[in-house]
CSV table of C-alpha atoms in Angstrom, one decimal:
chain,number,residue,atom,x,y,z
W,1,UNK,CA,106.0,53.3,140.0
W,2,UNK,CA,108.7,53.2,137.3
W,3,UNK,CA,106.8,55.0,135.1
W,4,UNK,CA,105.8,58.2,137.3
W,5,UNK,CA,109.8,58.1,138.2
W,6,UNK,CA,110.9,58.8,134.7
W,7,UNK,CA,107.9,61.1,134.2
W,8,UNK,CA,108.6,63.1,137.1
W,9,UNK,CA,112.1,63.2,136.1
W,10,UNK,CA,111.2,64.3,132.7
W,11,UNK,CA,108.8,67.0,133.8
W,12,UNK,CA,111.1,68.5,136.5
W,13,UNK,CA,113.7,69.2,134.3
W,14,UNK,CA,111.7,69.8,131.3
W,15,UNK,CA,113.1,72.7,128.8
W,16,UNK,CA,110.8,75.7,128.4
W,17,UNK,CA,110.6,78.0,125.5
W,18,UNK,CA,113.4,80.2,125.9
W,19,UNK,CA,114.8,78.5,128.3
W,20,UNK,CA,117.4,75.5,126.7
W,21,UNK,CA,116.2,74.2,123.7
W,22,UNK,CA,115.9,77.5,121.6
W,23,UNK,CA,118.6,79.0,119.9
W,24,UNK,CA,119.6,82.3,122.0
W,25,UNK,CA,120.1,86.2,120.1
W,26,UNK,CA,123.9,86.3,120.9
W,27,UNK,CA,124.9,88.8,118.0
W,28,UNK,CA,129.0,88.9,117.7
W,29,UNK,CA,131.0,91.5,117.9
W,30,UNK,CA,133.7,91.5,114.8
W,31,UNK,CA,137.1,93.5,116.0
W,32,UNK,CA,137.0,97.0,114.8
W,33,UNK,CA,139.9,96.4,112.4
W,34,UNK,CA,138.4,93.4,110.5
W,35,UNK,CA,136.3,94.8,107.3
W,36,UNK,CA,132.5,94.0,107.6
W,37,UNK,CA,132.0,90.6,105.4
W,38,UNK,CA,128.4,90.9,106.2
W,39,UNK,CA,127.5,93.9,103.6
W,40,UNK,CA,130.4,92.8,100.8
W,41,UNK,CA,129.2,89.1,100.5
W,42,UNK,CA,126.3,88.9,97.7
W,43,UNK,CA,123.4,86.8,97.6
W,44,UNK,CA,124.2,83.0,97.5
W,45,UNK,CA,127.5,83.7,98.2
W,46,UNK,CA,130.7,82.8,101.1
W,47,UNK,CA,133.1,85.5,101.9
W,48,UNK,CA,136.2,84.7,103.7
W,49,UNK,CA,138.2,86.9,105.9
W,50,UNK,CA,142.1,85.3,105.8
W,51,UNK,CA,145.5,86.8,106.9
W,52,UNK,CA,149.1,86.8,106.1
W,53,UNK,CA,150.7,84.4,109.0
W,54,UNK,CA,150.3,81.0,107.4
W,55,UNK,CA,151.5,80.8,103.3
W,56,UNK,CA,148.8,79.0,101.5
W,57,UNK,CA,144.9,78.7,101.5
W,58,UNK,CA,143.7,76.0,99.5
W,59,UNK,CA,139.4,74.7,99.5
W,60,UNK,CA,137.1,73.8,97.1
W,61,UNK,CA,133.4,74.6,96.2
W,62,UNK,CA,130.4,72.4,94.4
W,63,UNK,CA,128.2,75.2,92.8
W,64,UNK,CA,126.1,74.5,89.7
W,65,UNK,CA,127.9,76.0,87.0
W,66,UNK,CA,131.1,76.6,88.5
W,67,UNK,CA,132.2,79.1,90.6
W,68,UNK,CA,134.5,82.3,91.0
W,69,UNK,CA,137.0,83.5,93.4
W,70,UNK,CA,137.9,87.5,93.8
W,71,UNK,CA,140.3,88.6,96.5
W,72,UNK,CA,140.0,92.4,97.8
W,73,UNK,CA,137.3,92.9,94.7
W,74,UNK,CA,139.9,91.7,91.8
W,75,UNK,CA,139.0,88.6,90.1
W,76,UNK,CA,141.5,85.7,91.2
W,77,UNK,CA,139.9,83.0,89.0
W,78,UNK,CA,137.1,81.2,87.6
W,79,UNK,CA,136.6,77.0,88.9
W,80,UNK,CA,134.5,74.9,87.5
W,81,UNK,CA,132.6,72.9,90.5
W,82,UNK,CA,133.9,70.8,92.8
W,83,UNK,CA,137.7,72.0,91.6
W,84,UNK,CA,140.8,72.4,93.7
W,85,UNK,CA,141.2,76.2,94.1
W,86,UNK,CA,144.8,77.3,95.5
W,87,UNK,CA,145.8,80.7,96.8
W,88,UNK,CA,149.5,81.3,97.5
W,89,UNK,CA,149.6,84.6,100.1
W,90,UNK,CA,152.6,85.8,98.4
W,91,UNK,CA,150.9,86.4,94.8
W,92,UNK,CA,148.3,88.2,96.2
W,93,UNK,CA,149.2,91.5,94.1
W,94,UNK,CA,146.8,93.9,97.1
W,95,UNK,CA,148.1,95.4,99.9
W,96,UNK,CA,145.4,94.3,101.8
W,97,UNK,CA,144.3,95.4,105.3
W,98,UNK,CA,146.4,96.0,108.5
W,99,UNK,CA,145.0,94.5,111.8
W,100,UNK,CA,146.2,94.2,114.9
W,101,UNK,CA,144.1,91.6,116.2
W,102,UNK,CA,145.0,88.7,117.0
W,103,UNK,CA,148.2,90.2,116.2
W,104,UNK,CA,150.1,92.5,113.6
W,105,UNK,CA,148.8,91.0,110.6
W,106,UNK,CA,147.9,91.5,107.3
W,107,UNK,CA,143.8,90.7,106.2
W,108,UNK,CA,142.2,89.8,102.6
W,109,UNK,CA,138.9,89.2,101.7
W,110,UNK,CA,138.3,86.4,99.4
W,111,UNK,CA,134.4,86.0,97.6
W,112,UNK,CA,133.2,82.6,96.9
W,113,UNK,CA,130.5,83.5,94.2
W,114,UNK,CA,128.3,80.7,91.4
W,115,UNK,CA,129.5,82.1,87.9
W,116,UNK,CA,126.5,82.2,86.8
W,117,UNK,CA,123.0,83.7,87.8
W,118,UNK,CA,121.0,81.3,89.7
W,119,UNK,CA,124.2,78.9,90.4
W,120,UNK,CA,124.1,77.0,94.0
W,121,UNK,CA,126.7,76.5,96.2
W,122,UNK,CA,126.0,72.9,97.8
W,123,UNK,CA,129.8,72.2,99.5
W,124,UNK,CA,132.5,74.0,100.4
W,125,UNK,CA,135.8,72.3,102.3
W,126,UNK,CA,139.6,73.0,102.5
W,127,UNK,CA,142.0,71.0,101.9
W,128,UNK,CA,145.8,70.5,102.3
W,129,UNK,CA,148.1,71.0,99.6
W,130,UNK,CA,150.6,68.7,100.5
W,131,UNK,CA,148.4,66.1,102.4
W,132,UNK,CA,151.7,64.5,104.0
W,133,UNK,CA,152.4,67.2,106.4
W,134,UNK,CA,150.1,69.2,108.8
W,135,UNK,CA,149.1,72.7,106.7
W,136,UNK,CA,147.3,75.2,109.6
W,137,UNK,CA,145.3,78.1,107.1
W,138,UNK,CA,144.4,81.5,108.0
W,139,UNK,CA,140.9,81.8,107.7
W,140,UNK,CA,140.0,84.4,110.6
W,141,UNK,CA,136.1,84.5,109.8
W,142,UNK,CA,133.5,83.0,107.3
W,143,UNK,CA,130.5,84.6,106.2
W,144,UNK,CA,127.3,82.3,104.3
W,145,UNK,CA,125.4,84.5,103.0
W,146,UNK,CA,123.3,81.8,101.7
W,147,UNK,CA,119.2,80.1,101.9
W,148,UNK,CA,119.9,76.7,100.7
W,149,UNK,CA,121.2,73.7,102.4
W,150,UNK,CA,125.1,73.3,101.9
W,151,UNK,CA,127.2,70.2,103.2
W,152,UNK,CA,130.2,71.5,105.2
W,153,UNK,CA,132.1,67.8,105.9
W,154,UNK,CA,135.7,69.1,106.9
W,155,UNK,CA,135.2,72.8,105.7
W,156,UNK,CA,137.9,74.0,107.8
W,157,UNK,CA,139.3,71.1,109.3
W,158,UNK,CA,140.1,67.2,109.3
W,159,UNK,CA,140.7,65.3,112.5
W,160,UNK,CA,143.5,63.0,111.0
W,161,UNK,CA,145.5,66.4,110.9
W,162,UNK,CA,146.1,66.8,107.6
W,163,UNK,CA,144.8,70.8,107.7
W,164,UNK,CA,143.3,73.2,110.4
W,165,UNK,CA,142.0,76.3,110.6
W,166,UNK,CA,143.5,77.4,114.4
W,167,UNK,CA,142.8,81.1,113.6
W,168,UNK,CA,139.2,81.2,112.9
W,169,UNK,CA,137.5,83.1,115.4
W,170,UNK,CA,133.5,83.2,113.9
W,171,UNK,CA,131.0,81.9,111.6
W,172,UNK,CA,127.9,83.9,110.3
W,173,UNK,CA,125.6,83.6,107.8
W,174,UNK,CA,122.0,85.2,106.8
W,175,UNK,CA,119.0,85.7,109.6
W,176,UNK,CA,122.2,83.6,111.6
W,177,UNK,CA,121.2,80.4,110.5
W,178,UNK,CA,122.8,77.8,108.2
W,179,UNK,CA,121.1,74.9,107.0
W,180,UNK,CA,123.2,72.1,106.6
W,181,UNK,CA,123.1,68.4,105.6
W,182,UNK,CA,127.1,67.4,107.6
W,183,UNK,CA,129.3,69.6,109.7
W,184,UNK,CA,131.6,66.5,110.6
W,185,UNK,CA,135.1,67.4,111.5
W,186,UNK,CA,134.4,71.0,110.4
W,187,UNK,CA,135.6,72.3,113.8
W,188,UNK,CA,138.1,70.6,114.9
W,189,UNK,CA,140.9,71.9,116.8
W,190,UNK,CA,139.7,75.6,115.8
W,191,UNK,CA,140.8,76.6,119.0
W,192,UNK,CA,140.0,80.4,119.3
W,193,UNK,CA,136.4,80.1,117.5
W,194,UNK,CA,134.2,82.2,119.4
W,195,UNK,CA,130.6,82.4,117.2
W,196,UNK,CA,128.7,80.2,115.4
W,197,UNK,CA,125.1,80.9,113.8
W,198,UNK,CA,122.5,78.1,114.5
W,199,UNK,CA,122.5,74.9,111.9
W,200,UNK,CA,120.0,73.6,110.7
W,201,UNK,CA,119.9,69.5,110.0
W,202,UNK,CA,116.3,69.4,107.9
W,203,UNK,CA,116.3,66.2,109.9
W,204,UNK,CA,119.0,64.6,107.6
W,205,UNK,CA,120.8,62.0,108.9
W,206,UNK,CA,124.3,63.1,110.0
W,207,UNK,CA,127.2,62.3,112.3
W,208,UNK,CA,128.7,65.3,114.1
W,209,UNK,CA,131.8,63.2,115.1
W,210,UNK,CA,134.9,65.8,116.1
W,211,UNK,CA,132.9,68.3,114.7
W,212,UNK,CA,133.5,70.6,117.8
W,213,UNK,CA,136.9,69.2,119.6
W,214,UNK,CA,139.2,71.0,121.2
W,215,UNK,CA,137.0,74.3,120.5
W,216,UNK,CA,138.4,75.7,123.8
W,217,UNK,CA,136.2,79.3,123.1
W,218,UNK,CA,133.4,78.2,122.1
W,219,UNK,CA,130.5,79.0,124.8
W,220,UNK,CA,127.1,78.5,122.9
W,221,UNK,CA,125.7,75.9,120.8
W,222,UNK,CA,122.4,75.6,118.3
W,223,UNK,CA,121.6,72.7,116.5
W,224,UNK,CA,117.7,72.1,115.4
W,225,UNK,CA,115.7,69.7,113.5
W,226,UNK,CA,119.0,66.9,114.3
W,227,UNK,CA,119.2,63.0,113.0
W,228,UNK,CA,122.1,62.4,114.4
W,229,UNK,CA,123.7,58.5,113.9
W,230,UNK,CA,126.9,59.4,115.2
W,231,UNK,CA,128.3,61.9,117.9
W,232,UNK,CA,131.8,60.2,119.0
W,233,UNK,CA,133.9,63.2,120.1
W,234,UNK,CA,131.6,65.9,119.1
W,235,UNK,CA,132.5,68.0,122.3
W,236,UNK,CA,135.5,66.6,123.8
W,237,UNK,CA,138.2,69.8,125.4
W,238,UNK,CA,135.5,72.3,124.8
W,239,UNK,CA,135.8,73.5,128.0
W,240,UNK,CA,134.2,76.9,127.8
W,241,UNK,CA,130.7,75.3,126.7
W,242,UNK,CA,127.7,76.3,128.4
W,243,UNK,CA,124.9,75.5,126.6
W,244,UNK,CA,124.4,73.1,123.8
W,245,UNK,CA,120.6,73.9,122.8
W,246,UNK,CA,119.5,70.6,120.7
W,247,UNK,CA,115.5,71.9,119.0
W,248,UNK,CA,113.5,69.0,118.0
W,249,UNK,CA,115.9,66.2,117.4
W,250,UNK,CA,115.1,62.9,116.2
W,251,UNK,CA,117.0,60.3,117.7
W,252,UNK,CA,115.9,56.8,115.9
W,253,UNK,CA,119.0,57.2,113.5
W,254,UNK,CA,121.9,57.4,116.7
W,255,UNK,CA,124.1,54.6,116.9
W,256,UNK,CA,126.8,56.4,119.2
W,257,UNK,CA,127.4,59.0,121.3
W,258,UNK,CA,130.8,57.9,122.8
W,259,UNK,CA,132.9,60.4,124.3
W,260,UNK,CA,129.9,62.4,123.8
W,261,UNK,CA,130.2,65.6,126.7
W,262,UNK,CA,133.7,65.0,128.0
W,263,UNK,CA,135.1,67.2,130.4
W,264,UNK,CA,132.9,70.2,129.9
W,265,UNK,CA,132.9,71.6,133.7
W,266,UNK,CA,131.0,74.4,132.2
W,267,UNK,CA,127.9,73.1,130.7
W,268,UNK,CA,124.4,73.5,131.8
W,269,UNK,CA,122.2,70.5,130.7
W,270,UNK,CA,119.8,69.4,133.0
W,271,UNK,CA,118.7,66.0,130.7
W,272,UNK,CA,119.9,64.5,127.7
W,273,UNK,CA,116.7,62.0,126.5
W,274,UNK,CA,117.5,59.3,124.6
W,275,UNK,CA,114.6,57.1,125.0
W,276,UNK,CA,114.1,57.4,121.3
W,277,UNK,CA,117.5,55.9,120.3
W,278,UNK,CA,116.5,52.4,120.0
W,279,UNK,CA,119.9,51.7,118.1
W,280,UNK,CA,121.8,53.3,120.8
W,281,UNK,CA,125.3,51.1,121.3
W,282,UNK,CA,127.2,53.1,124.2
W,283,UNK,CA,126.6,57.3,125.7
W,284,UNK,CA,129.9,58.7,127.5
W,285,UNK,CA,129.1,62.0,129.0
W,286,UNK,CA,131.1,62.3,131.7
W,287,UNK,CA,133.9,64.4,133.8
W,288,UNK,CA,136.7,63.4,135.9
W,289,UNK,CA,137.6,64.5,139.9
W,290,UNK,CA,139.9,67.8,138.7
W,291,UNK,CA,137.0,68.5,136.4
W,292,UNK,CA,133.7,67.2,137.5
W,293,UNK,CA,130.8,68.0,134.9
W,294,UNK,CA,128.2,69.1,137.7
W,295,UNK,CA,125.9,70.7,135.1
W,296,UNK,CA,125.0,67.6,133.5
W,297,UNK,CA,121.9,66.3,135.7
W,298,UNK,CA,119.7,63.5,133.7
W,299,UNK,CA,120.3,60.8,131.0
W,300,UNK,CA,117.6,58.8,129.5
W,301,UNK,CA,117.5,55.8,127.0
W,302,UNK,CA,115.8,53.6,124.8
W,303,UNK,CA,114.4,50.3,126.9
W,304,UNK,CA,114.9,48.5,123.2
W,305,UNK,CA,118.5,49.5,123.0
W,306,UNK,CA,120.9,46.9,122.6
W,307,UNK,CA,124.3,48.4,124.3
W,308,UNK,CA,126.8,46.4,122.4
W,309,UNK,CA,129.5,48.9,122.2
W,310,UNK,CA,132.5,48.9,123.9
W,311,UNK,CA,132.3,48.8,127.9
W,312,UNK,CA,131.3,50.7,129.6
W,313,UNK,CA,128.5,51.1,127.5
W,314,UNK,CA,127.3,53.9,129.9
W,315,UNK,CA,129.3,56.2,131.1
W,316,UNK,CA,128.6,58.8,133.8
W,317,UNK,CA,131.8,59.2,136.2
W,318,UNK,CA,131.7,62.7,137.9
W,319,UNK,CA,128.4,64.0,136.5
W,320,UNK,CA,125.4,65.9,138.5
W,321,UNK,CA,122.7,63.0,138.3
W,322,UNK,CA,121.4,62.5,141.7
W,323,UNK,CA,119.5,59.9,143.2
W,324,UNK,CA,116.4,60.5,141.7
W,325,UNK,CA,117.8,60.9,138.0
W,326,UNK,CA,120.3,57.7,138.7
W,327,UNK,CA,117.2,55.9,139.9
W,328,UNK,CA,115.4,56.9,136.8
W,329,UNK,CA,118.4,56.1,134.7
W,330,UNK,CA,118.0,52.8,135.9
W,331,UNK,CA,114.4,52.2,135.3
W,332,UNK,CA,114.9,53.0,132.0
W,333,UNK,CA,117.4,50.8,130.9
W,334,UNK,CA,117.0,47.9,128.5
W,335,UNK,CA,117.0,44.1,129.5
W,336,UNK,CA,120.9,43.3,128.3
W,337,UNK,CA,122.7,39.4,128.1
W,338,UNK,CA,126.4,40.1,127.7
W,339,UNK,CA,127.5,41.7,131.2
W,340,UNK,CA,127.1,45.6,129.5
W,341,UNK,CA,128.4,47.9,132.2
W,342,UNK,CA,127.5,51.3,133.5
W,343,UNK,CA,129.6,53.9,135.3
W,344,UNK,CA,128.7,56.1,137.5
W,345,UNK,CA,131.8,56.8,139.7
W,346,UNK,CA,131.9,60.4,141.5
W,347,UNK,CA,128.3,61.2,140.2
W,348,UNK,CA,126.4,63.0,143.0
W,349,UNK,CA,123.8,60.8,143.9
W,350,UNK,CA,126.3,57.5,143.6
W,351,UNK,CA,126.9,57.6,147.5
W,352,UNK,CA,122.6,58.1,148.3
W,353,UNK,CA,122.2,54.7,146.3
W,354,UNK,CA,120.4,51.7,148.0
W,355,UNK,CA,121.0,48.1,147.2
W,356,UNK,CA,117.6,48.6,145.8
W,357,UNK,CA,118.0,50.9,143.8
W,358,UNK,CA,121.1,49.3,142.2
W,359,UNK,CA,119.4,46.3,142.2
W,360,UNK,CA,117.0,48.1,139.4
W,361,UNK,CA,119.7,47.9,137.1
W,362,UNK,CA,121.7,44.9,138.0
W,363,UNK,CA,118.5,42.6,137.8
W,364,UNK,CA,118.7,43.3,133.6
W,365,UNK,CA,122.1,42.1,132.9
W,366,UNK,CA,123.8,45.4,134.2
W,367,UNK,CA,126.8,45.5,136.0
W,368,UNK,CA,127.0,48.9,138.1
W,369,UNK,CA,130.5,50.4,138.3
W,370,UNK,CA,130.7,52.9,142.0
């Protein structure tokens, strides 16, 4: 009887192709006064669209044999990899381009480009000039036109504040698809990004803490071939999300997924299946009464997990699970010892609930919070 519960829960709101899991053809639409990145940026190469509101730009790149910078097509400088470039606006000696989007501004294209034939960009990040005071940067767009598997840990971002990138509106790359080994932090608090390509994880163990918080535009996410150990924070404030399309994950690496899918009354995910995560120490995917997440129907996890994490190690207030996918929730939990907790105030099917059916839980060590 357990068994078929989870089974039928798993086949009634199983992803077809098409229809969750793969990636979607959303093809963005660049304002009409940006310049097109996508036909100056050459082979093995990152192009960078930034403007004139915020003074400084400052990143690095690892690239076998050391890399070069141009801005507007005149060379800026040559780096050797891995090394600190900075760009003060006010030396750039072009005129650049006028925009009026998002406002009266003034656009430059930097090239990221290896300095020598065959040279590989593995990394690229900013990173603050003066590290004890916030620095916000002006990149509007990035463009990887790139094959090879680059790690972007903090590329436009860090969540202890040092730098952001509030500005950027869109990521592309070639065939719309990055492969990438970290994109930790790389989001966070971009607030008016719009577009990202699909990333690709090769099935590399990462953590994708913060990587998307407080990205307030963002409506559309593809990640494929994931080994995720961490995902603390990975979506919090993204309230505009609708679809986070997750193609053939591996979850025996995950250790966390705390504040996991907070407050995202937009998204559509009918089951999130953790039964793989034997490792698993808490999952907090959850709404609140202002902003319930209805569009979140099903979790799953591991009968071998051990839940130590902080309590509620389970957390599912103001969610769409039901009775039947609370029931099978239940049935798949793990025997636990030290009083673990799950929460499931406001979600829909809390009020259908037997003693029964709690009972399912509460007979393993779990203590059920209505």
């Amino acid at each position: 009887m357990r068994t078929s519960l989870i089974t039928s829960l798993k086949e009634s709101l199983k992803f077809k192709s098409g229809c969750g899991f793969l990636p979607t053809n959303y093809n963005w639409t660049k304002p009409a006064c940006w310049p097109e990145l996508r036909n100056i940026t050459p082979n093995g190469s990152i192009s960078l669209l930034i403007c004139d509101k915020y003074p400084y730009l400052d990143f690095s790149a690892s690239c076998t044999g050391g890399y070069c910078v141009t801005i507007d097509g005149n060379m800026y400088a040559l780096y050797d990899s891995g090394a600190p470039c900075h760009i003060a606006i006010s030396d750039i000696s072009s005129l650049g381009i006028l925009s009026d989007y998002p406002e009266a501004l003034t656009l430059h294209t930097v090239n990221i480009t290896p300095r020598n034939a065959g040279g590989r960009i593995s990394s690229f990040k900013c990173f603050a000039a003066d590290t004890g005071i916030k620095e916000e940067q002006g990149i509007l767009w990035a463009h990887f036109n790139i094959e090879e598997t680059i790690n972007l840990y903090l590329a436009f971002s860090r969540s202890n504040m040092e730098y952001a990138n509030p500005m950027l509106t869109a990521v592309t790359a070639k065939n719309n698809l990055i492969k990438v080994s970290s994109i930790q932090e790389t989001f966070y608090l971009c607030s008016m990004l719009e577009y990202l390509p699909a990333f690709d994880f090769s099935h590399t163990p990462s953590s994708i803490s913060a990587s998307f918080y407080l990205c307030s535009k963002l409506k559309d996410i593809n990640l494929q071939n994931t080994a995720f150990t961490n995902m603390y924070n990975s979506f919090t404030g993204a309230q505009e999300i609708e679809k986070i399309n997750i193609f053939a994950p591996k979850w025996d690496k995950l250790q966390t997924a705390s504040e996991f899918l907070v407050n995202l009354p937009k998204l559509n995910m009918p089951i999130l299946d953790l039964s793989e995560a034997d490792l698993l120490e808490s999952v907090k995917c959850y709404g609140n009464s202002q902003t319930p997440m209805s569009g979140f129907k099903g979790l799953l996890v591991s009968n071998k997990a051990k839940f130590n994490g902080s309590a509620p190690q389970i957390k599912l207030d103001y969610t769409g699970l039901d009775k039947k996918a609370l029931k099978s929730l239940f049935e798949s939990l793990p025997q636990v010892y030290d009083s673990q907790k799950i929460s499931i105030i406001g979600a829909e099917g809390t009020t259908d609930l037997t003693q029964e059916d709690i009972a399912s839980a509460t007979d393993k060590g779990w203590e059920v919070l209505l």
